[in-house]
PDB file of C-alpha atoms in Angstrom:
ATOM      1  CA  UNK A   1     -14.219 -11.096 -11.369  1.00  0.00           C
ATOM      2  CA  UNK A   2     -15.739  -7.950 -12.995  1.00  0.00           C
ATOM      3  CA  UNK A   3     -14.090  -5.158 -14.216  1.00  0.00           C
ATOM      4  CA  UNK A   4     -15.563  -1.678 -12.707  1.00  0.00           C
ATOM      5  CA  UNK A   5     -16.397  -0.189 -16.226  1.00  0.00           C
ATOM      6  CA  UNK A   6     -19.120  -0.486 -18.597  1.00  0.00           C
ATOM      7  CA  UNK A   7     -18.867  -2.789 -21.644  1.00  0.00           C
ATOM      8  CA  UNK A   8     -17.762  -2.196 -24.509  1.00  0.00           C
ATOM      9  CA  UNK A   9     -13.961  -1.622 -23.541  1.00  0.00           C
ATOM     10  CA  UNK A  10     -11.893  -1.139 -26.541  1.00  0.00           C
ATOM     11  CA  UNK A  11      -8.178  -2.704 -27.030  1.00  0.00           C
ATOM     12  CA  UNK A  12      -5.422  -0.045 -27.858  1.00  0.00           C
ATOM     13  CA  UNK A  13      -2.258  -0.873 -28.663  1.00  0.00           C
ATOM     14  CA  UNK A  14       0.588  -0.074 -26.297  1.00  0.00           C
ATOM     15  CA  UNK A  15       3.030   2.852 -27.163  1.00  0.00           C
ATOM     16  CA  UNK A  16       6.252   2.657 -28.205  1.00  0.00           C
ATOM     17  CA  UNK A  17       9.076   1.283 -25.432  1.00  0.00           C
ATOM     18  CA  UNK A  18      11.157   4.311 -23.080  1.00  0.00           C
ATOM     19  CA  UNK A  19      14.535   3.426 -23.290  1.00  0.00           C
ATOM     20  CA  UNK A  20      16.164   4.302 -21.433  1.00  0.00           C
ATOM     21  CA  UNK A  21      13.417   4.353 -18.656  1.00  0.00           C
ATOM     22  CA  UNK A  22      13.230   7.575 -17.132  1.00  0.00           C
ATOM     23  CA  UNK A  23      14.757   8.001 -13.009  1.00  0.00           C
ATOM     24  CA  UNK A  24      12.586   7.142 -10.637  1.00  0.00           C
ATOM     25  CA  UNK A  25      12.018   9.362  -6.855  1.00  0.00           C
ATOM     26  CA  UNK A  26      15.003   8.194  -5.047  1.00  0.00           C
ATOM     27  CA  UNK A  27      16.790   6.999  -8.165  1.00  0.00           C
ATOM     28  CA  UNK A  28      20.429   8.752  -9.150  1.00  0.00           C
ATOM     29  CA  UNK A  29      19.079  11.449 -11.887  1.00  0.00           C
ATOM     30  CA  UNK A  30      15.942  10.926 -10.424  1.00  0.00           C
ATOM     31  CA  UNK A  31      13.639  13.442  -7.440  1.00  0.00           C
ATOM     32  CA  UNK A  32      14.893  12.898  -3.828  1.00  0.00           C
ATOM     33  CA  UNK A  33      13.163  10.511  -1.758  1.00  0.00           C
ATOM     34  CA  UNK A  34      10.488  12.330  -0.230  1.00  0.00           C
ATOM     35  CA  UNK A  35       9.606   9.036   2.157  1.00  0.00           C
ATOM     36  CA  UNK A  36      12.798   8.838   3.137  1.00  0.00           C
ATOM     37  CA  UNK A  37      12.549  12.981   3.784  1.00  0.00           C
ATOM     38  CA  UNK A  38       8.893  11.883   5.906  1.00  0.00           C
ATOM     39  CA  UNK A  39      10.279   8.777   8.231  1.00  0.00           C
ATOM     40  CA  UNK A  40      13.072  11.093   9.178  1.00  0.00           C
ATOM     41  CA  UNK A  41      11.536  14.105   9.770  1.00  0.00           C
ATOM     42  CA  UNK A  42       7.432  13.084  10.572  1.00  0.00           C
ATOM     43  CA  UNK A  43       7.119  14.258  13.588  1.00  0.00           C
ATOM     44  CA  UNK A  44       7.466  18.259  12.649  1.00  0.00           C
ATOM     45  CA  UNK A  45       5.570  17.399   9.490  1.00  0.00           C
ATOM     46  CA  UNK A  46       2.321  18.213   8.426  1.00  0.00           C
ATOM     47  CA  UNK A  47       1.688  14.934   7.535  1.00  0.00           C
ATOM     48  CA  UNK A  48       0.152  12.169   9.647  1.00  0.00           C
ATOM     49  CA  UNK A  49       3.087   9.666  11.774  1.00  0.00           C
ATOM     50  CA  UNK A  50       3.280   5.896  10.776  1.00  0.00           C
ATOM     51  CA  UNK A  51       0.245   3.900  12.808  1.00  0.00           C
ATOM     52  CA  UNK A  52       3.196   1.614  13.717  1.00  0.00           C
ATOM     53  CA  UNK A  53       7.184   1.454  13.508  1.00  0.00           C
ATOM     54  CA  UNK A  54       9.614  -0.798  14.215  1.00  0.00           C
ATOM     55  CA  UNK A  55      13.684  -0.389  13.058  1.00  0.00           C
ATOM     56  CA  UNK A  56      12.895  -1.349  10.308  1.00  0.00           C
ATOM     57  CA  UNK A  57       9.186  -1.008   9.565  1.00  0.00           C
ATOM     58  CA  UNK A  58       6.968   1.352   9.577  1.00  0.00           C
ATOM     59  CA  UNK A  59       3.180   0.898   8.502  1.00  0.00           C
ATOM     60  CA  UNK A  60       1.598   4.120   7.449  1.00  0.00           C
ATOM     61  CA  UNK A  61      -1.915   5.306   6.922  1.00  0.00           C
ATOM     62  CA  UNK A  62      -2.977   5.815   3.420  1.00  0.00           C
ATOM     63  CA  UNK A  63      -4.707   8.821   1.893  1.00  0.00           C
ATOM     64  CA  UNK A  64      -7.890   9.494  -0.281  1.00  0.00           C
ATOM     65  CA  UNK A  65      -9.054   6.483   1.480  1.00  0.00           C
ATOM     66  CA  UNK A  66     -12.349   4.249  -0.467  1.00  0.00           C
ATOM     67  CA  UNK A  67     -11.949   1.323   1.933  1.00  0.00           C
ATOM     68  CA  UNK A  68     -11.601   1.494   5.163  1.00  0.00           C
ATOM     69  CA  UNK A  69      -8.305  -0.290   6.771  1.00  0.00           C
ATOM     70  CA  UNK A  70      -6.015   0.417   3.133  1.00  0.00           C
ATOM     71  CA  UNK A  71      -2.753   0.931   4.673  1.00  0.00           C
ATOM     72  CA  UNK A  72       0.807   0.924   3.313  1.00  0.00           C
ATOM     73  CA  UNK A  73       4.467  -0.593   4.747  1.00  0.00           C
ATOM     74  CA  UNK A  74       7.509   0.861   3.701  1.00  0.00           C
ATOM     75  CA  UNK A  75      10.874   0.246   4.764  1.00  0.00           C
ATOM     76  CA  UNK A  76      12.810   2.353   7.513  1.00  0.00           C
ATOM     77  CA  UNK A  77      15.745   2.228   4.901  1.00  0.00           C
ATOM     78  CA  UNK A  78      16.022   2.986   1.696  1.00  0.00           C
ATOM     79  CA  UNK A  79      15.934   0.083   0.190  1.00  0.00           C
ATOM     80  CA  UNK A  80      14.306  -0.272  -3.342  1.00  0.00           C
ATOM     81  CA  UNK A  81      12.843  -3.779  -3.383  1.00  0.00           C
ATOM     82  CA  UNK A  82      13.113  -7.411  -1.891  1.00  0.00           C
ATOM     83  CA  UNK A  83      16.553  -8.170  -3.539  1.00  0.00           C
ATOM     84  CA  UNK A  84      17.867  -4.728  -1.711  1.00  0.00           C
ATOM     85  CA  UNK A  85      16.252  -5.564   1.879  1.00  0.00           C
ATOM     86  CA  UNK A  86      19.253  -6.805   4.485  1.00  0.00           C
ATOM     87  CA  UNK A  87      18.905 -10.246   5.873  1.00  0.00           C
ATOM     88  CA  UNK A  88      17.772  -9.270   8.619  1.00  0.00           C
ATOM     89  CA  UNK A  89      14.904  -7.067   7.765  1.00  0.00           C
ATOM     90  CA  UNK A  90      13.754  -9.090   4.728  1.00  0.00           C
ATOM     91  CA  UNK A  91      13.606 -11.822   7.323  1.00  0.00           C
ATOM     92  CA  UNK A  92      11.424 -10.144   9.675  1.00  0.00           C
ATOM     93  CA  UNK A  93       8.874  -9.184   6.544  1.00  0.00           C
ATOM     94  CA  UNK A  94       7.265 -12.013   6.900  1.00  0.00           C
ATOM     95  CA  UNK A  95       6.073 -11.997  10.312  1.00  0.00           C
ATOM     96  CA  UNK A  96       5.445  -7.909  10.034  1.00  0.00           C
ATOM     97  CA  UNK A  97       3.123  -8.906   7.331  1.00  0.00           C
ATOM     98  CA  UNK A  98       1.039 -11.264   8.875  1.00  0.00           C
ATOM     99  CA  UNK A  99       0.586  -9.328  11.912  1.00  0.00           C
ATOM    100  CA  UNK A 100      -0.366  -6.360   9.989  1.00  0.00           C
ATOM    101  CA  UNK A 101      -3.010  -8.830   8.169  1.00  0.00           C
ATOM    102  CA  UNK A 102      -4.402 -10.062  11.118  1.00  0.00           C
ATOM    103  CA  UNK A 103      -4.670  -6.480  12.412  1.00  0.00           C
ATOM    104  CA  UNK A 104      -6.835  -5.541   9.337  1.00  0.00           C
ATOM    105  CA  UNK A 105      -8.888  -8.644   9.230  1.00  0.00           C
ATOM    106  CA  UNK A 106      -9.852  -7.754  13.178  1.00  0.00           C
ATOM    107  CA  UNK A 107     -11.904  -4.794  11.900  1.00  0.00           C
ATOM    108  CA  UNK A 108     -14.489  -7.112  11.105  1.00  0.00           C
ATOM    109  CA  UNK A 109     -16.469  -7.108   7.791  1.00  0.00           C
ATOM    110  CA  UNK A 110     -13.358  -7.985   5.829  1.00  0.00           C
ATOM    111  CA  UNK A 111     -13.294 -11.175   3.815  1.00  0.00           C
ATOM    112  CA  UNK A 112      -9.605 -10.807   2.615  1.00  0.00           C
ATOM    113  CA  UNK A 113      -6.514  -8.732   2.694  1.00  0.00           C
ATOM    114  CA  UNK A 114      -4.901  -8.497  -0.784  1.00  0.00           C
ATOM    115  CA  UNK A 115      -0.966  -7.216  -0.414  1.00  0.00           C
ATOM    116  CA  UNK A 116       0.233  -5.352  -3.697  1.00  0.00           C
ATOM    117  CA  UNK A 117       3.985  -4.419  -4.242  1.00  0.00           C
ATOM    118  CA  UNK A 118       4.434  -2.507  -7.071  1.00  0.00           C
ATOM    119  CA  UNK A 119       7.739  -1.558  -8.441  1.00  0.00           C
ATOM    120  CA  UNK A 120       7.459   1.642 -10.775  1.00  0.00           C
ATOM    121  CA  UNK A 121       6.715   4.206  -8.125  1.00  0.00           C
ATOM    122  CA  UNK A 122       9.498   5.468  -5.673  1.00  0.00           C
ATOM    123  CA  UNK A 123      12.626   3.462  -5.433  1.00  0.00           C
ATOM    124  CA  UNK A 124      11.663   3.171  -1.597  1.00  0.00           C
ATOM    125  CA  UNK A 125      10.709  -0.236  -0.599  1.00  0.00           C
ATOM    126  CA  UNK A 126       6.771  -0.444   0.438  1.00  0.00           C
ATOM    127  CA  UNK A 127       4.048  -2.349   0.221  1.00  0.00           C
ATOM    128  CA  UNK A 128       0.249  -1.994  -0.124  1.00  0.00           C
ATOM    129  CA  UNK A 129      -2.169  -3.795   1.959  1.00  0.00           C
ATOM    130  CA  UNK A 130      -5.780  -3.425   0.330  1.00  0.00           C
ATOM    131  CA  UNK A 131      -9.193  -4.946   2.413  1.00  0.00           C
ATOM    132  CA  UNK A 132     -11.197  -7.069   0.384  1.00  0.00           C
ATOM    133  CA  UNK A 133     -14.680  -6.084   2.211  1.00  0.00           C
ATOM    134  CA  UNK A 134     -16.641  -9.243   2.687  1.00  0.00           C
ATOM    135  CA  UNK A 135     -19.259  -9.940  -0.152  1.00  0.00           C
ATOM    136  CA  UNK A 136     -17.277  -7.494  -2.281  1.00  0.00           C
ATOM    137  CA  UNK A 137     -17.131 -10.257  -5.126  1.00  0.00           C
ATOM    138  CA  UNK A 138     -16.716  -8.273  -8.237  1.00  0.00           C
ATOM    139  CA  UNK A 139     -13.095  -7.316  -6.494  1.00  0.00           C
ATOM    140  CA  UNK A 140     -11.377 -10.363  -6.227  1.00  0.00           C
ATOM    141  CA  UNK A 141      -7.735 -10.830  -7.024  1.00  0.00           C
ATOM    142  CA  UNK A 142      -6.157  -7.802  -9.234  1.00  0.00           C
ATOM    143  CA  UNK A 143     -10.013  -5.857  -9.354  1.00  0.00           C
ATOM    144  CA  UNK A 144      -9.603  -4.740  -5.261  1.00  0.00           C
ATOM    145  CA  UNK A 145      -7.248  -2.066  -6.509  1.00  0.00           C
ATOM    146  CA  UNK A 146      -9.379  -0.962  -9.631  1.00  0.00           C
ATOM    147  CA  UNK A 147     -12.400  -1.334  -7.708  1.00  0.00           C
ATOM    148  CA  UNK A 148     -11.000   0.903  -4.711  1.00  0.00           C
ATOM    149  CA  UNK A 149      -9.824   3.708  -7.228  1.00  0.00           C
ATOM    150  CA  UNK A 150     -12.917   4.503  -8.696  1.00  0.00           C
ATOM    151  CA  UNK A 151     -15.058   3.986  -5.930  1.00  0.00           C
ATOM    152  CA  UNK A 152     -16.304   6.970  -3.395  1.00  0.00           C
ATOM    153  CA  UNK A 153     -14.145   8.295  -0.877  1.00  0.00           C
ATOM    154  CA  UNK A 154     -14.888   6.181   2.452  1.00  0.00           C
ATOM    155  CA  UNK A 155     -16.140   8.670   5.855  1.00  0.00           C
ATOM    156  CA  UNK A 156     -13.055   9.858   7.160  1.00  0.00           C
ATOM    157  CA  UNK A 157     -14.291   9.133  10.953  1.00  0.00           C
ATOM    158  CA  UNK A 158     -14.432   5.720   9.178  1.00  0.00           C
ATOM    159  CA  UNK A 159     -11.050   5.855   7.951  1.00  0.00           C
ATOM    160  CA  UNK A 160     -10.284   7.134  11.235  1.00  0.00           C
ATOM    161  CA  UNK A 161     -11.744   4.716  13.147  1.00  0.00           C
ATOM    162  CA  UNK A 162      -9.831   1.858  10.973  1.00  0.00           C
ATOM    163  CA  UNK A 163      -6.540   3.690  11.240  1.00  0.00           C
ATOM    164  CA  UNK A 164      -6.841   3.528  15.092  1.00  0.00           C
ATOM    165  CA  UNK A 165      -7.919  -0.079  15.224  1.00  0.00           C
ATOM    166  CA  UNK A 166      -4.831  -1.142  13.093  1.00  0.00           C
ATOM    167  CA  UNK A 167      -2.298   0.857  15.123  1.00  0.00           C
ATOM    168  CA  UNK A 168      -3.711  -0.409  18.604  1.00  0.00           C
ATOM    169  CA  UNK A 169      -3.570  -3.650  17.197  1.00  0.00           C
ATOM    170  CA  UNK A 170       0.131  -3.408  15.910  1.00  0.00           C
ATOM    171  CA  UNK A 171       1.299  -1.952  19.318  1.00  0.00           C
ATOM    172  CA  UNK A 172      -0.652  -5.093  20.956  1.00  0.00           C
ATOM    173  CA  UNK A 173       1.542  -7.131  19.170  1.00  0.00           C
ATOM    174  CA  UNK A 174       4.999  -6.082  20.336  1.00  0.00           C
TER     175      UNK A 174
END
C-alpha cells in the first residue's frame, strides 16, 4: 500500500465536531435530489442515460473518468442507504453487484473491482464500483480511490470504449 503523495505528510488535528450536521441533497432542510431529478427525467437531459436499468437499479457512467470501467449504481428510489432499501430490492443487490463486477472484470487488464459506498454525499442510495488495473499495486484496498483522484484523466474514447463494454455486458445478462 502506498499513499500517492510525497513524504513527509504532516498530522493535523481534526476540527471541532458540526452539530447538528448540516442537511444533506435529498435530506428535509437539505437541496432537492438532483439524481432523483436525472433517473426521472434522463432522457431530455443533457446528461448521459444509465449504461443499464432495471426497476430498481440503474448503473450509471461516471464522469472525469482516470480509470477506465469506474462506474456508479444508485437506486431507482430514493432510498438513502441499506437499512432504507425494500426487501425486495436490497435482496436483488447482491446479484446486481456481482454481475456488474463480472462486467468490469471482462474488460480485461483489471486485477480487482473495489465497491465503495459512502454515506455523506446525497441521501440517494448508490454505490461506487472502482477497477483496480492489474499490477496497479500501490492502490490496493482504500488507495484505488486516492490513487484514481489524483491521477490523469483516462482518453475519453477509452472511457468510451469501457462504458460500452459494461452496458453490453449488463444487457447480456438479463
Amino acid at each position: 500500500m502506498t499513499l500517492p503523495y510525497a513524504e513527509p505528510l504532516i498530522r493535523r488535528d481534526p476540527p471541532p465536531r458540526v452539530i447538528p450536521e448540516p442537511p444533506r441533497v435529498g435530506e428535509p432542510g437539505g437541496d432537492p435530489c438532483g439524481l432523483c431529478d436525472w433517473l426521472a427525467s434522463f432522457e431530455e437531459s443533457e446528461h448521459r442515460p444509465p449504461l443499464w436499468m432495471d426497476d430498481n437499479w440503474a448503473l450509471c457512467p461516471a464522469k472525469d473518468v482516470t480509470i477506465p470501467g469506474v462506474v456508479w449504481l444508485a437506486s431507482r428510489g430514493h432510498h438513502d442507504s441499506f437499512a432504507d432499501l425494500p426487501a425486495a430490492q436490497a435482496t436483488s443487490y447482491g446479484p446486481v453487484v456481482a454481475r456488474i463486477e463480472r462486467a468490469i472484470l471482462g474488460l480485461g487488464g483489471i486485477a480487482r473491482v473495489h465497491v465503495y459506498r459512502w454515506g455523506d454525499g446525497s441521501a440517494h442510495f448508490h454505490v461506487w464500483f472502482y477497477p483496480r488495473p492489474l499490477g496497479m499495486l500501490e492502490a490496493r484496498r482504500e488507495m484505488l480511490p486516492l490513487w484514481a483522484d489524483l491521477l490523469p484523466p483516462a482518453p475519453e474514447e477509452d472511457v468510451a470504449d469501457a462504458d460500452r463494454k459494461i452496458a453490453a455486458a449488463m444487457a447480456a445478462g438479463d
